[in-house]
Short mmCIF file of C-alpha atoms in Angstrom, two decimals:
data_model
loop_
_atom_site.label_atom_id
_atom_site.label_comp_id
_atom_site.label_asym_id
_atom_site.label_seq_id
_atom_site.Cartn_x
_atom_site.Cartn_y
_atom_site.Cartn_z
CA MET A 1 18.75 11.03 -24.31
CA HIS A 2 17.15 13.43 -26.81
CA ILE A 3 14.64 10.72 -27.75
CA VAL A 4 13.70 10.20 -24.09
CA LYS A 5 13.22 13.95 -23.60
CA LEU A 6 11.12 14.12 -26.78
CA LEU A 7 8.92 11.26 -25.59
CA CYS A 8 8.45 12.98 -22.23
CA VAL A 9 7.41 16.19 -23.96
CA VAL A 10 5.00 14.35 -26.28
CA PHE A 11 3.48 12.41 -23.36
CA SER A 12 3.03 15.62 -21.36
CA CYS A 13 1.35 17.33 -24.31
CA LEU A 14 -0.98 14.38 -24.93
CA CYS A 15 -1.89 14.30 -21.26
CA ALA A 16 -2.58 18.02 -21.24
CA VAL A 17 -4.72 17.79 -24.40
CA ALA A 18 -6.69 14.85 -23.02
CA TRP A 19 -7.32 16.73 -19.78
CA ALA A 20 -8.31 19.93 -21.56
CA SER A 21 -10.84 18.08 -23.71
CA SER A 22 -12.39 16.07 -20.85
CA PRO A 23 -14.91 17.04 -18.16
CA ARG A 24 -13.30 18.20 -14.93
CA GLN A 25 -14.20 15.01 -13.12
CA PRO A 26 -12.10 13.81 -10.16
CA CYS A 27 -9.33 11.49 -11.29
CA HIS A 28 -8.75 8.09 -9.70
CA SER A 29 -5.62 6.96 -7.90
CA PRO A 30 -3.53 4.22 -9.52
CA PRO A 31 -4.36 0.70 -8.30
CA LEU A 32 -1.34 0.71 -5.98
CA THR A 33 0.75 3.54 -4.57
CA SER A 34 3.42 3.82 -1.92
CA GLY A 35 5.86 6.41 -0.65
CA THR A 36 6.46 8.79 2.22
CA MET A 37 3.71 10.84 3.85
CA LYS A 38 4.33 13.74 6.21
CA VAL A 39 1.64 15.42 8.29
CA VAL A 40 2.05 18.74 10.08
CA SER A 41 -0.32 21.10 11.84
CA THR A 42 -0.93 24.56 10.42
CA GLY A 43 1.02 25.80 13.45
CA GLY A 44 4.10 24.06 12.06
CA HIS A 45 4.22 21.10 14.46
CA ASP A 46 5.35 17.78 12.99
CA LEU A 47 2.60 15.25 13.70
CA ALA A 48 3.71 12.19 11.74
CA SER A 49 6.10 11.09 9.02
CA GLY A 50 6.49 7.61 7.61
CA GLU A 51 5.84 5.13 4.84
CA PHE A 52 2.37 4.69 3.34
CA SER A 53 0.90 2.02 1.09
CA TYR A 54 -2.48 2.35 -0.60
CA ASP A 55 -4.61 -0.12 -2.56
CA SER A 56 -7.22 1.98 -4.35
CA LYS A 57 -9.23 -0.97 -5.69
CA ALA A 58 -9.71 -2.56 -2.27
CA ASN A 59 -9.57 0.85 -0.54
CA LYS A 60 -6.99 -0.27 2.01
CA PHE A 61 -4.34 1.94 3.57
CA ARG A 62 -1.26 1.24 5.70
CA PHE A 63 0.88 3.85 7.41
CA VAL A 64 3.98 3.06 9.46
CA GLU A 65 5.59 5.99 11.20
CA ASP A 66 9.34 6.49 10.91
CA THR A 67 10.75 5.74 14.37
CA ALA A 68 13.81 7.88 13.66
CA HIS A 69 11.77 10.94 12.74
CA VAL A 70 11.05 12.40 16.17
CA ASN A 71 11.54 11.53 19.81
CA LYS A 72 8.32 9.76 20.74
CA THR A 73 7.40 7.11 23.27
CA SER A 74 5.04 5.39 20.82
CA TYR A 75 4.84 5.23 17.05
CA MET A 76 1.94 4.88 14.71
CA ASP A 77 1.35 1.73 12.70
CA VAL A 78 -2.19 1.68 11.33
CA LEU A 79 -4.05 -0.43 8.81
CA ILE A 80 -7.40 0.84 7.56
CA HIS A 81 -9.93 -1.15 5.54
CA PHE A 82 -12.13 1.75 4.48
CA GLU A 83 -14.77 -0.35 2.71
CA GLU A 84 -15.35 -2.43 5.83
CA GLY A 85 -14.95 0.56 8.14
CA VAL A 86 -12.25 -1.09 10.26
CA LEU A 87 -9.16 0.55 11.72
CA TYR A 88 -6.33 -1.51 13.20
CA GLU A 89 -3.70 0.06 15.44
CA ILE A 90 -0.80 -2.38 15.38
CA ASP A 91 2.01 -2.79 17.89
CA SER A 92 4.37 -5.26 16.23
CA LYS A 93 6.95 -5.01 19.01
CA ASN A 94 4.53 -6.28 21.65
CA GLU A 95 2.38 -8.21 19.16
CA SER A 96 -0.77 -6.44 20.26
CA CYS A 97 -3.62 -4.97 18.27
CA LYS A 98 -6.42 -2.47 18.78
CA LYS A 99 -9.47 -2.61 16.51
CA GLU A 100 -12.02 0.18 16.04
CA THR A 101 -14.94 0.89 13.76
CA LEU A 102 -14.56 3.76 11.32
CA GLN A 103 -17.94 5.27 10.53
CA PHE A 104 -16.59 8.12 8.39
CA ARG A 105 -14.67 6.63 5.48
CA LYS A 106 -13.46 9.51 3.31
CA HIS A 107 -9.73 10.27 3.29
CA LEU A 108 -7.07 12.14 1.34
CA MET A 109 -5.67 9.15 -0.55
CA GLU A 110 -8.63 9.29 -2.94
CA ILE A 111 -10.39 12.33 -4.36
CA PRO A 112 -14.05 12.23 -3.29
CA PRO A 113 -16.45 11.96 -6.27
CA ASP A 114 -18.10 15.26 -5.33
CA ALA A 115 -14.81 17.20 -5.25
CA THR A 116 -14.63 20.43 -7.23
CA HIS A 117 -11.82 21.10 -9.68
CA GLU A 118 -10.26 24.42 -8.73
CA SER A 119 -7.40 24.88 -11.18
CA GLU A 120 -4.47 23.32 -12.97
CA ILE A 121 -1.07 24.89 -12.38
CA TYR A 122 2.64 24.28 -12.86
CA MET A 123 4.90 23.90 -9.87
CA GLY A 124 8.37 24.97 -10.96
CA SER A 125 9.05 25.68 -14.61
CA PRO A 126 6.64 24.70 -17.43
CA SER A 127 9.31 25.13 -20.14
CA ILE A 128 12.46 23.48 -18.75
CA THR A 129 12.60 19.68 -18.95
CA GLU A 130 12.32 17.93 -15.58
CA GLN A 131 12.08 21.25 -13.73
CA GLY A 132 8.34 21.40 -13.26
CA LEU A 133 5.25 19.46 -12.30
CA ARG A 134 1.74 20.05 -13.61
CA VAL A 135 -0.79 19.56 -10.82
CA ARG A 136 -4.54 19.69 -10.50
CA MET A 137 -6.11 21.38 -7.51
CA TRP A 138 -9.31 20.03 -5.93
CA ASN A 139 -11.42 21.07 -2.97
CA GLY A 140 -14.63 20.19 -1.22
CA ASN A 141 -16.54 19.97 2.04
CA LEU A 142 -16.90 17.20 4.61
CA PRO A 143 -20.19 18.27 6.24
CA GLU A 144 -20.30 15.27 8.58
CA LEU A 145 -17.07 16.53 10.15
CA HIS A 146 -17.87 20.24 9.76
CA ALA A 147 -14.69 20.50 7.74
CA HIS A 148 -13.36 21.23 4.28
CA TYR A 149 -10.32 20.02 2.36
CA SER A 150 -8.11 20.73 -0.63
CA MET A 151 -5.92 18.33 -2.59
CA SER A 152 -3.34 18.51 -5.34
CA THR A 153 -2.54 15.59 -7.63
CA ALA A 154 -0.19 15.09 -10.55
CA SER A 155 -2.09 15.89 -13.74
CA CYS A 156 -0.86 12.72 -15.40
CA GLY A 157 -1.42 9.70 -13.22
CA CYS A 158 -3.36 11.29 -10.35
CA LEU A 159 -0.53 10.68 -7.87
CA PRO A 160 -0.96 12.52 -4.55
CA VAL A 161 1.20 15.62 -4.11
CA SER A 162 -0.26 17.46 -1.12
CA GLY A 163 -3.47 18.01 0.80
CA SER A 164 -5.00 20.06 3.58
CA TYR A 165 -7.80 19.49 6.06
CA TYR A 166 -9.51 22.28 8.01
CA GLY A 167 -11.90 21.19 10.74
CA GLU A 168 -13.37 22.32 14.03
CA LYS A 169 -10.85 20.36 16.09
CA LYS A 170 -7.70 20.62 13.97
CA ASP A 171 -6.08 21.81 10.77
CA LEU A 172 -3.71 19.44 8.97
CA LEU A 173 -1.29 19.67 6.05
CA PHE A 174 -0.27 16.53 4.15
CA SER A 175 2.76 16.13 1.86
CA PHE A 176 3.69 13.10 -0.26
CA PHE A 177 7.22 12.25 -1.41
CA GLY A 178 8.83 9.59 -3.57
CA VAL A 179 5.49 8.17 -4.66
CA GLU A 180 5.62 4.94 -6.66
CA THR A 181 2.84 3.07 -8.49
CA GLU A 182 3.58 -0.20 -6.73
CA VAL A 183 3.63 -1.80 -3.30
CA ASP A 184 6.54 -4.13 -2.56
CA ASP A 185 4.63 -6.45 -0.23
CA LEU A 186 0.84 -6.75 -0.45
CA GLN A 187 0.84 -8.40 2.97
CA VAL A 188 0.96 -4.91 4.46
CA PHE A 189 -2.81 -4.79 3.83
CA VAL A 190 -3.42 -7.95 5.85
CA PRO A 191 -3.79 -7.61 9.64
CA PRO A 192 -1.30 -9.69 11.65
CA ALA A 193 -2.47 -13.01 13.09
CA TYR A 194 -2.51 -11.55 16.61
CA CYS A 195 -5.28 -9.17 15.52
CA GLU A 196 -7.64 -12.09 14.95
CA GLY A 197 -10.34 -12.37 17.57
CA VAL A 198 -9.66 -8.92 19.00
CA ALA A 199 -12.91 -7.25 20.02
CA PHE A 200 -13.91 -3.89 18.61
CA GLU A 201 -13.36 -0.92 20.89
CA GLU A 202 -15.95 1.83 21.03
CA ALA A 203 -15.27 4.85 18.85
CA PRO A 204 -17.19 8.11 18.27
CA ASP A 205 -19.64 8.21 15.37
CA ASP A 206 -17.49 10.83 13.64
CA HIS A 207 -14.24 8.86 14.12
CA SER A 208 -12.20 9.38 10.94
CA PHE A 209 -8.84 9.03 9.22
CA PHE A 210 -8.02 12.58 10.28
CA ASP A 211 -8.27 11.72 13.99
CA LEU A 212 -5.07 9.71 13.70
CA PHE A 213 -2.98 12.86 13.61
CA HIS A 214 -2.75 15.03 16.69
CA ASP A 215 -0.22 16.77 18.93
#
C-alpha cells in the first residue's frame, strides 16, 4: 500500500514538473473516454444526464440520456460525427432516426486549439493522498455563436471535469463523473442500420452541439 501511495506521489510530481516546464498549450483528450455527463442551466434546471462516449481520434460522440433521471416524454440519444458535420438523433424504441447537418463543430469534449490557459488549481486537498485533484482551467470565445466558454480538465491525462457555456440564447453548465479511458463497445459510434438512407433535415447555419440542451 505504501509503495502504491509513493508511486502516486511520484507520478503526480512528475506530471506537475512536466506541465510547469512546458508551454501552456491545450492538452488533448485520451483516444477514448466514457462516463456520465450532466448538463444544467445556470438557473439550476436539470437539462440532461446520461452516459457519454467519445472517440477523440475520429471526433465522434455518443450521448444516451438516463431514462430514470427525470420524468420526460422523450429522451435524448444522439450520435455526432463532428468531422463529417453529421448529427443523428436516434429513437431505438421505434427504430427511427433523424439526421441533420452540423455546421459548427466545436464542443466541450475537446479543448479548442485557440483556448487560453487560465490557471492550475487543486480541488480538495493538495497534501492529503487521494483527497484532491489538480485541474487546469481553460477559456475562450466562440465568435460564430456569440458565446464564450470555460473548461476544467485533470492536469494529468486531460480528462474532462467540468465546463460552462455562455451564449445569447442560453447558459449551460457541464459536469463529468466516473470518467474512464475506454469505451466498452465501439459500435456506439456507428449509426444503426435504420439510419441508412435517411434524408438530411434542414438545420440553421449556427446549429451546434450546445443546441441539444434546452428546457
